[in-house]
XYZ file of C-alpha atoms in Angstrom:
682
model
C -47.814 -117.857 130.534
C -45.343 -120.277 132.463
C -42.296 -118.858 131.318
C -43.602 -116.376 128.620
C -41.268 -113.208 128.205
C -43.284 -111.442 125.439
C -46.680 -111.540 123.850
C -45.703 -110.660 120.284
C -45.685 -111.949 116.837
C -42.070 -113.557 117.037
C -42.041 -114.280 113.205
C -41.770 -117.851 111.552
C -37.807 -117.782 111.230
C -36.526 -121.656 110.963
C -39.064 -122.978 113.427
C -40.321 -126.476 111.982
C -43.475 -126.534 113.918
C -44.950 -123.631 111.950
C -47.326 -124.998 109.319
C -47.330 -128.687 110.744
C -50.622 -130.094 112.003
C -50.425 -131.597 115.859
C -52.873 -134.878 116.225
C -54.424 -134.401 112.974
C -56.381 -131.306 113.887
C -54.206 -128.302 115.166
C -52.568 -126.211 112.057
C -49.650 -124.224 113.864
C -49.551 -120.879 112.861
C -47.204 -117.818 114.116
C -45.314 -117.846 117.343
C -47.040 -115.355 119.636
C -45.086 -115.939 122.909
C -41.785 -117.732 123.791
C -40.400 -118.728 127.487
C -38.236 -121.123 129.521
C -40.494 -123.892 129.517
C -42.600 -123.714 126.384
C -43.636 -121.560 123.240
C -46.915 -120.631 122.160
C -48.311 -120.683 118.809
C -51.447 -119.231 117.155
C -53.285 -122.346 115.708
C -56.395 -123.344 113.741
C -58.715 -126.152 115.146
C -59.132 -127.812 111.846
C -62.243 -129.778 112.924
C -64.113 -126.841 114.875
C -63.052 -124.220 112.517
C -61.855 -121.932 115.098
C -58.419 -119.999 116.488
C -56.908 -121.314 119.451
C -53.560 -121.295 121.462
C -51.079 -124.021 121.227
C -48.573 -124.415 123.747
C -45.555 -126.781 123.207
C -43.579 -127.696 125.634
C -39.888 -127.700 124.979
C -38.098 -130.981 124.084
C -35.810 -131.405 127.274
C -39.044 -131.558 129.383
C -41.144 -133.361 126.749
C -38.696 -136.578 126.706
C -39.087 -137.131 130.654
C -41.945 -139.788 130.879
C -42.479 -138.990 134.378
C -43.012 -135.458 133.574
C -45.404 -135.985 130.812
C -47.253 -138.236 133.187
C -47.717 -135.329 135.907
C -48.248 -132.787 133.322
C -51.137 -134.718 131.744
C -52.609 -134.872 135.051
C -52.285 -131.304 135.899
C -53.507 -130.421 132.294
C -56.836 -132.272 133.317
C -56.924 -130.424 136.399
C -56.711 -126.959 134.811
C -59.085 -127.968 132.088
C -61.716 -128.605 134.818
C -61.102 -125.239 136.447
C -64.363 -123.679 134.772
C -64.338 -119.922 135.623
C -65.051 -116.821 133.050
C -61.827 -115.214 134.249
C -59.526 -118.266 133.753
C -57.977 -119.190 130.132
C -60.048 -122.244 129.130
C -57.957 -125.623 128.467
C -59.516 -127.372 125.573
C -57.126 -130.136 124.811
C -53.907 -132.011 125.358
C -51.895 -133.978 123.470
C -48.743 -135.666 122.471
C -47.763 -135.682 118.706
C -44.914 -138.065 117.872
C -42.939 -136.623 121.109
C -44.182 -133.254 120.620
C -45.996 -132.341 124.087
C -48.957 -129.699 123.712
C -51.519 -127.908 125.528
C -54.697 -126.499 123.548
C -56.066 -123.078 125.177
C -58.575 -120.603 124.535
C -57.060 -117.848 121.984
C -57.312 -114.417 123.779
C -56.333 -111.819 121.317
C -55.003 -108.505 123.052
C -52.470 -107.155 125.495
C -50.966 -108.801 128.544
C -50.947 -106.671 132.103
C -47.167 -106.069 131.664
C -48.005 -104.265 128.376
C -50.580 -102.162 130.392
C -48.421 -101.418 132.944
C -45.670 -100.177 130.652
C -48.010 -98.115 129.196
C -50.038 -96.457 132.035
C -48.289 -97.379 135.424
C -48.334 -95.737 138.085
C -52.103 -96.147 137.796
C -54.853 -94.532 139.699
C -55.852 -96.917 142.708
C -59.330 -97.488 141.837
C -58.159 -98.600 138.156
C -55.466 -100.983 139.731
C -57.825 -102.552 141.885
C -60.781 -102.728 139.185
C -58.149 -104.825 137.070
C -56.863 -106.763 140.029
C -60.507 -107.956 140.859
C -60.810 -110.695 138.037
C -57.287 -111.852 138.758
C -58.078 -112.167 142.267
C -61.544 -113.899 141.049
C -59.842 -116.452 138.948
C -57.428 -117.311 141.797
C -60.086 -117.602 144.182
C -61.755 -120.024 141.919
C -58.651 -122.190 141.763
C -57.896 -122.007 145.462
C -61.791 -123.021 146.182
C -60.734 -126.294 143.784
C -57.800 -126.768 145.735
C -55.265 -125.713 143.108
C -52.460 -123.050 143.335
C -51.257 -121.201 140.490
C -47.324 -120.559 141.655
C -46.660 -118.153 138.666
C -49.073 -115.184 138.981
C -47.214 -112.369 136.992
C -48.229 -109.824 134.511
C -47.460 -111.907 131.529
C -50.142 -114.467 132.545
C -52.898 -111.833 132.902
C -54.410 -111.413 129.296
C -56.699 -108.318 128.652
C -58.725 -109.342 125.600
C -59.781 -106.741 123.127
C -63.471 -106.999 124.160
C -62.553 -105.769 127.861
C -62.510 -109.306 129.219
C -59.598 -110.330 132.018
C -58.345 -113.566 132.099
C -55.694 -115.617 134.015
C -53.371 -117.951 131.865
C -51.288 -120.965 132.961
C -52.897 -122.688 135.635
C -51.450 -126.115 136.179
C -48.489 -125.771 134.172
C -46.063 -124.525 136.921
C -47.518 -126.867 139.485
C -46.718 -129.888 136.931
C -43.186 -128.670 136.664
C -42.763 -128.377 140.433
C -44.209 -131.777 141.180
C -41.704 -133.428 138.722
C -38.536 -131.350 139.587
C -38.924 -131.617 143.429
C -37.925 -135.153 143.171
C -34.443 -134.445 141.270
C -31.403 -135.510 142.608
C -29.961 -132.124 143.394
C -32.777 -131.931 145.967
C -35.568 -130.010 144.117
C -35.947 -127.073 142.070
C -38.025 -124.111 142.580
C -40.106 -122.684 139.347
C -41.394 -119.266 139.443
C -40.668 -115.892 138.450
C -38.223 -114.633 140.619
C -39.811 -110.691 141.169
C -42.906 -112.349 142.298
C -41.728 -115.448 144.668
C -43.120 -115.633 148.181
C -40.343 -115.873 151.128
C -41.370 -119.217 151.839
C -40.915 -120.702 148.160
C -37.328 -118.973 148.349
C -36.533 -120.595 151.491
C -37.864 -124.107 151.214
C -39.723 -124.343 147.983
C -43.356 -125.101 149.662
C -46.293 -123.329 148.213
C -49.748 -122.755 149.140
C -52.581 -120.475 148.344
C -50.899 -117.781 150.651
C -48.038 -117.814 147.832
C -50.378 -116.452 145.021
C -51.799 -114.073 147.465
C -48.022 -112.963 147.907
C -47.539 -112.630 143.963
C -50.885 -110.520 143.800
C -49.512 -107.887 146.435
C -46.492 -107.576 144.527
C -48.401 -107.231 141.071
C -50.496 -104.376 142.948
C -47.416 -102.765 143.892
C -46.054 -102.679 140.603
C -49.405 -101.454 139.106
C -49.816 -98.506 141.685
C -46.119 -97.381 141.215
C -44.851 -98.555 137.898
C -41.818 -100.511 139.545
C -41.100 -103.828 141.083
C -40.719 -103.665 144.963
C -37.419 -105.377 144.847
C -34.637 -104.749 142.178
C -31.208 -105.846 141.950
C -28.471 -106.823 139.499
C -29.340 -110.480 139.700
C -32.313 -112.638 140.336
C -30.732 -114.205 143.530
C -30.407 -110.734 145.076
C -34.093 -110.234 144.202
C -34.937 -113.525 145.991
C -32.824 -112.270 148.927
C -34.966 -109.489 149.081
C -38.029 -111.118 149.112
C -37.003 -113.022 152.327
C -35.181 -110.161 154.338
C -37.093 -106.813 153.130
C -40.611 -105.729 153.447
C -42.363 -104.738 149.982
C -41.870 -100.959 150.695
C -45.273 -98.733 151.097
C -46.585 -97.842 147.697
C -47.277 -94.210 149.249
C -43.337 -93.794 149.391
C -43.407 -93.404 145.591
C -47.140 -91.933 145.237
C -47.641 -89.966 148.178
C -51.391 -89.235 147.332
C -52.260 -93.024 148.106
C -54.273 -93.239 151.271
C -53.057 -95.239 154.069
C -55.341 -97.980 154.051
C -54.094 -98.845 150.352
C -50.757 -99.249 151.896
C -52.072 -101.532 154.730
C -53.819 -103.857 151.663
C -50.389 -104.025 150.023
C -48.612 -104.841 153.220
C -51.152 -107.302 154.141
C -50.921 -109.229 150.931
C -47.189 -109.219 151.141
C -46.430 -109.992 154.775
C -43.306 -112.140 154.524
C -44.982 -114.161 157.497
C -47.494 -115.914 155.462
C -49.510 -116.708 158.655
C -50.372 -112.549 158.575
C -51.473 -113.008 154.840
C -54.850 -113.450 153.676
C -55.552 -117.217 153.477
C -56.375 -117.477 150.154
C -57.499 -115.207 147.158
C -61.199 -115.052 148.057
C -60.206 -113.458 151.363
C -58.057 -111.021 149.860
C -60.676 -110.405 146.914
C -63.003 -109.296 149.899
C -60.636 -106.967 151.295
C -59.820 -105.556 147.994
C -63.664 -105.060 147.581
C -63.312 -103.265 151.136
C -60.699 -100.828 149.651
C -62.256 -100.110 146.338
C -65.425 -99.218 148.050
C -63.411 -96.715 150.409
C -62.099 -94.999 147.110
C -65.417 -94.849 145.312
C -66.528 -92.994 148.409
C -63.549 -90.620 148.045
C -62.625 -91.637 151.819
C -59.054 -90.393 152.072
C -58.682 -91.722 155.560
C -60.039 -94.889 157.343
C -58.204 -95.680 160.577
C -60.566 -98.899 161.282
C -59.869 -100.105 157.552
C -55.887 -99.451 157.814
C -56.232 -101.184 161.214
C -58.098 -104.266 159.975
C -55.612 -104.419 157.022
C -52.067 -103.774 158.484
C -50.293 -106.809 159.587
C -49.324 -107.012 163.150
C -45.968 -105.737 164.495
C -42.998 -107.921 164.168
C -40.356 -107.661 166.881
C -36.880 -106.801 165.514
C -34.545 -109.849 165.201
C -31.162 -110.091 166.655
C -28.426 -110.128 163.865
C -24.774 -109.863 164.493
C -23.980 -110.859 160.689
C -22.634 -108.580 158.124
C -25.136 -107.734 155.286
C -23.717 -107.394 151.926
C -26.668 -107.752 149.600
C -24.781 -110.587 147.953
C -25.924 -114.327 148.530
C -23.217 -117.168 148.445
C -22.812 -119.780 145.964
C -24.724 -118.070 143.045
C -23.836 -120.835 140.962
C -26.709 -122.867 142.513
C -29.095 -120.739 140.718
C -30.139 -121.324 136.940
C -32.822 -119.168 134.555
C -34.642 -121.225 132.304
C -34.531 -119.174 128.949
C -33.136 -116.263 130.217
C -30.930 -113.912 128.821
C -26.971 -113.915 130.053
C -27.616 -110.452 131.538
C -30.682 -110.225 134.008
C -33.285 -107.938 132.719
C -36.157 -107.256 135.329
C -38.719 -106.016 132.250
C -38.021 -109.379 130.197
C -38.384 -111.600 133.409
C -38.950 -115.557 132.850
C -39.762 -118.325 135.041
C -36.892 -118.922 137.125
C -35.682 -122.383 138.435
C -33.657 -122.204 141.956
C -32.980 -124.522 144.625
C -34.785 -124.257 147.944
C -32.351 -122.532 150.321
C -32.870 -124.790 153.306
C -28.896 -125.412 152.530
C -27.112 -123.447 154.929
C -24.927 -121.696 152.552
C -27.864 -120.669 150.430
C -29.283 -117.632 152.428
C -26.921 -115.037 154.316
C -27.949 -114.221 157.970
C -31.366 -112.601 158.094
C -31.128 -108.872 158.748
C -33.236 -107.184 161.283
C -36.934 -106.311 160.622
C -38.480 -103.393 161.837
C -41.320 -102.600 164.189
C -42.971 -100.043 161.381
C -43.778 -101.494 157.811
C -41.045 -100.236 155.473
C -38.992 -97.993 157.785
C -35.258 -98.077 156.850
C -33.114 -100.608 159.108
C -31.627 -99.421 162.289
C -28.321 -98.155 162.095
C -26.056 -99.052 165.178
C -22.906 -97.340 165.102
C -19.963 -99.093 166.300
C -18.672 -98.452 169.873
C -16.123 -95.749 170.129
C -12.653 -97.088 171.326
C -10.298 -94.515 173.328
C -6.576 -94.450 171.560
C -4.238 -96.609 173.860
C -0.773 -96.927 173.521
C 0.115 -100.079 171.526
C 1.304 -103.002 173.827
C 2.614 -106.411 173.382
C 0.174 -109.002 172.972
C 0.806 -112.659 173.908
C 0.278 -114.908 171.071
C -3.142 -117.010 171.175
C -2.811 -120.523 171.305
C -3.763 -121.897 167.908
C -7.445 -123.634 167.707
C -6.746 -125.452 164.298
C -6.702 -128.880 166.273
C -9.955 -128.314 167.790
C -11.837 -127.407 164.614
C -10.099 -130.404 162.910
C -11.461 -132.545 165.683
C -14.802 -130.801 165.381
C -14.941 -131.438 161.759
C -14.319 -135.211 162.052
C -17.004 -135.559 164.446
C -19.336 -133.812 162.483
C -18.350 -135.546 159.263
C -18.698 -138.892 161.134
C -22.215 -138.113 162.344
C -23.348 -136.940 158.967
C -21.908 -140.237 157.385
C -23.968 -142.502 160.309
C -26.872 -140.333 159.778
C -26.704 -140.759 156.044
C -26.290 -144.480 156.320
C -28.877 -144.817 158.632
C -31.269 -143.077 156.203
C -30.238 -145.143 153.095
C -31.125 -148.163 154.949
C -34.733 -146.856 156.023
C -35.559 -146.088 152.273
C -35.483 -147.995 148.832
C -36.617 -146.845 145.259
C -39.978 -147.090 143.814
C -40.078 -149.390 141.225
C -41.378 -148.245 137.791
C -44.832 -150.151 137.044
C -46.225 -147.590 134.221
C -48.275 -149.125 131.454
C -48.322 -152.490 133.325
C -51.540 -154.102 134.191
C -52.826 -154.046 137.766
C -51.952 -157.706 138.427
C -48.470 -157.117 136.924
C -48.033 -153.553 138.986
C -48.948 -155.539 142.315
C -46.788 -158.490 141.731
C -43.860 -155.986 140.988
C -44.498 -153.747 144.022
C -45.206 -156.679 146.515
C -41.712 -158.210 145.077
C -39.799 -155.111 146.202
C -41.278 -155.338 149.832
C -43.619 -152.478 149.417
C -47.577 -152.243 150.024
C -49.849 -152.245 147.019
C -52.697 -149.551 147.302
C -55.153 -148.871 144.405
C -55.863 -145.315 144.036
C -58.544 -143.586 142.044
C -58.367 -144.308 138.400
C -58.340 -141.432 136.047
C -58.866 -141.084 132.425
C -55.866 -140.900 130.029
C -55.307 -140.253 126.288
C -51.941 -142.033 126.369
C -52.460 -145.330 128.357
C -54.906 -147.814 127.743
C -57.817 -148.841 129.775
C -56.577 -151.097 132.949
C -52.925 -150.024 132.418
C -51.143 -147.898 135.182
C -50.507 -144.599 134.155
C -49.115 -142.887 137.518
C -48.095 -143.876 140.942
C -47.556 -141.997 144.313
C -44.332 -142.101 144.853
C -43.234 -141.239 141.492
C -40.877 -144.204 139.625
C -37.539 -143.800 140.976
C -38.504 -141.908 144.022
C -37.392 -142.599 147.517
C -40.117 -144.858 149.643
C -39.703 -146.190 153.035
C -39.082 -149.923 153.290
C -42.543 -151.695 153.672
C -44.048 -148.411 152.489
C -47.407 -148.018 150.779
C -47.161 -147.136 146.712
C -50.531 -145.999 145.604
C -51.206 -146.943 141.654
C -53.462 -144.956 139.462
C -54.983 -146.979 136.869
C -55.915 -145.592 133.206
C -60.009 -145.332 132.394
C -58.733 -144.890 128.970
C -59.595 -142.163 126.795
C -62.319 -139.718 128.354
C -65.190 -139.572 125.913
C -68.559 -138.067 126.463
C -71.672 -138.674 124.223
C -73.260 -135.825 122.520
C -76.917 -135.323 124.009
C -80.064 -135.353 122.043
C -81.235 -132.048 121.719
C -83.826 -131.962 118.905
C -87.066 -129.837 119.699
C -85.670 -128.440 122.941
C -84.654 -124.689 123.759
C -81.262 -123.456 123.543
C -81.192 -122.886 127.508
C -82.068 -126.628 127.873
C -79.395 -127.517 125.348
C -76.662 -125.484 127.029
C -77.367 -127.330 130.074
C -77.505 -130.699 128.662
C -74.003 -130.024 127.029
C -72.653 -128.973 130.351
C -73.924 -132.093 131.785
C -71.989 -133.978 129.424
C -68.886 -132.557 130.192
C -68.945 -130.919 126.883
C -68.723 -127.038 125.818
C -71.031 -125.184 123.877
C -69.906 -124.039 120.661
C -71.126 -121.889 117.789
C -74.904 -121.216 117.791
C -76.452 -120.769 114.057
C -79.950 -120.412 112.759
C -81.492 -122.359 110.046
C -85.143 -122.995 108.508
C -87.346 -126.121 109.626
C -90.156 -127.158 108.390
C -90.427 -129.593 111.422
C -89.155 -127.905 114.381
C -90.701 -124.915 115.677
C -89.196 -121.422 115.811
C -86.442 -120.769 118.533
C -85.972 -124.605 119.255
C -82.877 -126.514 118.547
C -82.634 -128.636 115.148
C -79.315 -130.346 115.498
C -75.774 -130.526 116.377
C -72.500 -130.839 114.991
C -71.267 -133.528 115.806
C -74.380 -135.417 115.698
C -76.123 -136.899 118.586
C -74.294 -140.105 119.986
C -71.010 -139.094 118.693
C -68.229 -139.650 121.165
C -65.916 -136.859 122.056
C -63.236 -135.692 124.485
C -64.211 -133.647 127.406
C -64.977 -129.778 126.616
C -65.080 -130.537 123.201
C -66.933 -127.562 121.689
C -70.771 -128.667 120.173
C -72.338 -126.401 117.338
C -76.011 -125.850 117.749
C -78.641 -125.132 114.962
C -81.676 -123.479 116.284
C -84.762 -123.086 114.221
C -86.100 -120.053 112.542
C -89.162 -121.908 111.495
C -90.341 -122.720 108.119
C -88.718 -120.942 105.335
C -91.031 -118.255 103.721
C -92.423 -118.952 100.259
C -93.220 -116.419 97.417
C -96.778 -116.715 96.285
C -97.214 -116.666 92.619
C -100.520 -115.091 91.384
C -102.160 -117.562 88.831
C -105.400 -115.474 88.023
C -106.351 -115.869 84.491
C -104.099 -118.707 84.089
C -104.638 -122.449 83.522
C -106.164 -124.029 87.061
C -104.489 -127.324 86.558
C -101.044 -125.880 86.399
C -101.651 -123.524 89.230
C -102.616 -126.267 91.386
C -99.464 -128.434 90.630
C -97.144 -125.500 90.926
C -98.551 -124.487 94.331
C -98.768 -128.148 95.617
C -95.067 -128.595 94.796
C -94.168 -125.352 96.649
C -95.933 -127.239 99.591
C -98.940 -125.012 99.700
C -102.378 -126.634 100.495
C -104.636 -125.801 97.649
C -108.445 -125.657 97.717
C -110.164 -125.508 94.420
C -113.592 -123.708 94.228
C -115.467 -123.560 90.550
C -118.043 -121.459 89.462
C -119.638 -120.264 86.240
C -118.457 -117.106 84.680
C -119.797 -115.558 81.518
C -116.390 -114.019 80.670
C -113.561 -116.160 81.818
C -112.990 -119.492 79.881
C -113.761 -122.863 81.524
C -110.834 -123.981 83.576
C -109.043 -120.903 83.831
C -108.472 -119.235 87.530
C -110.965 -116.383 88.225
C -109.479 -115.304 91.354
C -106.994 -116.737 94.210
C -106.576 -115.915 98.058
C -104.204 -115.015 98.627
C -102.266 -114.210 95.390
C -99.379 -111.929 96.726
C -96.960 -111.997 99.645
C -95.198 -114.957 101.432
C -96.559 -118.216 102.857
C -94.790 -121.360 104.254
C -95.334 -124.960 103.731
C -98.571 -126.228 104.856
C -100.516 -122.811 104.129
C -103.940 -122.762 102.325
C -104.310 -121.058 99.005
C -107.924 -120.892 97.484
C -108.302 -120.988 93.583
C -111.605 -119.952 92.233
C -111.851 -121.857 88.638
C -114.356 -120.938 86.086
C -116.806 -123.852 84.696
C -117.567 -121.375 81.832
C -120.982 -119.712 81.287
C -124.159 -121.364 83.054
C -126.279 -123.322 80.673
C -129.812 -123.552 80.035
C -132.463 -125.641 78.207
C -134.044 -124.084 75.126
C -137.952 -124.553 76.027
C -140.771 -126.127 74.299
C -142.603 -123.657 72.014
C -143.481 -125.371 68.817
C -147.382 -125.119 68.270
C -147.574 -121.758 70.233
C -148.596 -118.584 68.422
C -145.406 -116.516 67.689
C -145.987 -113.572 70.675
C -146.410 -116.638 73.161
C -143.600 -118.519 71.733
C -141.285 -115.034 72.027
C -142.592 -114.380 75.593
C -141.830 -117.752 76.828
C -138.304 -117.690 75.346
C -137.483 -114.332 76.576
C -138.806 -115.097 80.174
C -136.065 -117.943 79.921
C -133.332 -115.450 79.218
C -133.079 -115.971 75.518
C -133.211 -113.668 72.757
C -135.666 -114.424 70.012
C -135.496 -114.027 66.189
C -138.562 -114.610 64.195
C -138.229 -116.390 60.840
C -141.150 -116.810 58.162
C -140.902 -120.007 56.876
C -141.482 -120.761 52.894
C -144.690 -121.949 53.899
C -145.856 -118.891 55.773
C -149.572 -118.380 55.470
C -150.097 -115.766 58.080
C -151.107 -118.349 60.684
C -148.584 -117.449 63.135
C -147.964 -120.583 64.473
C -144.326 -121.646 65.518
C -143.394 -124.995 63.510
C -139.638 -125.171 64.153
C -136.847 -123.805 66.769
C -133.194 -123.230 66.327
C -131.379 -124.353 68.164
C -133.685 -127.044 68.832
C -135.867 -127.235 72.118
C -133.941 -128.951 74.967
C -130.499 -127.782 73.394
C -128.429 -126.469 76.385
C -127.177 -122.831 75.568
C -126.004 -119.968 77.924
C -128.157 -117.195 78.685
C -128.810 -114.358 76.117
C -128.268 -116.945 73.283
C -130.372 -115.822 70.127
C -132.930 -118.619 69.497
C -134.660 -118.562 66.117
C -138.440 -119.663 65.433
C -139.893 -120.629 62.435
C -143.760 -119.491 61.941
C -146.322 -120.446 59.435
């Protein structure tokens, strides 16, 4: 983690950052890691309600405006590196001078923890773990990025089995800044994993990451680092002058082609290494395939991987194992005593200075063979003789020294005359910056504009060379203008599938957040209902967008209204959203206006479903027929045929004629069938 020495709960202590809310959004929690350049905290994203990791730069770095500018640019580059094996960068900001980076929080262990626990590892397991590391680096190398600080602390092993590489871009940002210091440049890296070229001249490319992975693989296979010494400078010396030993010297059961793989990745001559992580990943897969098939020896694979034989270099200097002028080395955040198990990112001057690196010892034809020992010549004892004193050469040396000094002074004066200092135009408008650069005798060139959270649109956010750097008189200064804050609109997604929405969000340079489900009467099941934030909201790049997917209409419990008021039933069902159909019919037993039956009358439905109510109209009514004047038997027969019951009543004037004179209820009255009709006869 760019200087992280441990991944653990470091406690609150007196840290004023704990409990603080950065940028009004990130509530800082406990420390989880600490290093030479930054401290990492667990934090809560209050806006999206998720756990994140916040890396806060140490104040000494955050106070330098040029570092801040470069750091912001590198943070953007790291954020654009999208790969499942890379720790995602969500945000970057400056809260009242506190420079911070917001990253994906990966709960779990580091590869350092696993090495301490399980190393030496089985080669198959070691290669299985190193593959996702190389996949992450391959993505970076393909995008033109270099990690520069590959080490076990920067390989995170999540609790769910994912493997992620952290800290892309930070070491690069520090390098870009510190290489312009007055001391001639500072080399950032962790000493046990530094490639020889980084130690010698401070220059890195993809092969430097390859070297670090090779060292990492050696450590996983053996449980120890290949180069160990009492001080960082001695370890750096060994990287330059000693090959990484064959892992099989410690673990004899390892196949020779595994030794060859480590030797290829850690070749001191970078031209002999794989050109980038993509090539090394291919080689690792070849070796892993051989291991999976139980291949003990594979001469062809060994020959393909083993780097070429190097000639033995002539060397007459005495090798002591100590580098001169160790005071030129400083460790950022390290303890007074060098502890290789708690190694932090190291700052070292490139050793192009003659006194920085002792004479190179001889390299051997075979990989990892001990140095060839040449015994001193045997001199026979001779009688001591008077020796003529030699003429002093002190004067000659003084003369040479004066001449060399004069030459160096002349060269320095000539160099000084060729260069001038790049003027600072940060925050100026394009026209003001052009005028200032032109006035300094330099050529103004407009570079590709970039987004910036700090600088307003149209103002200068960076220059190349940076302000204060040397530039040839009449040279060109490339100016980078700010596009202002980078914002992207949340796309309209209603009614689309989740897959379509994922693509729309990605096309908008945003990221998919939490996916939840909710009932919707208007959007079909499985389709997206809405987003949070809403469509059209302008957000920073890679901001997470929460998505709500429809579960379809919400189910409604159906109440049985049989035997109850039809009016109340219809009103209640329609209020629930059902479509009610009413069918009326006569019923001799159910009171008029009550529900005879309901379909359906149990279970659940959704809004818009149809429910049919059969409502009673009461009994069916029939008119009493005309029977007055008919003889009693004829009237009885006619009424009974009409469905009525008949009761014969002799009137007070009954004389036996048996004719109907009155009817009760009266003729034409509407009554239900079965009603008793009384006929009065005389």
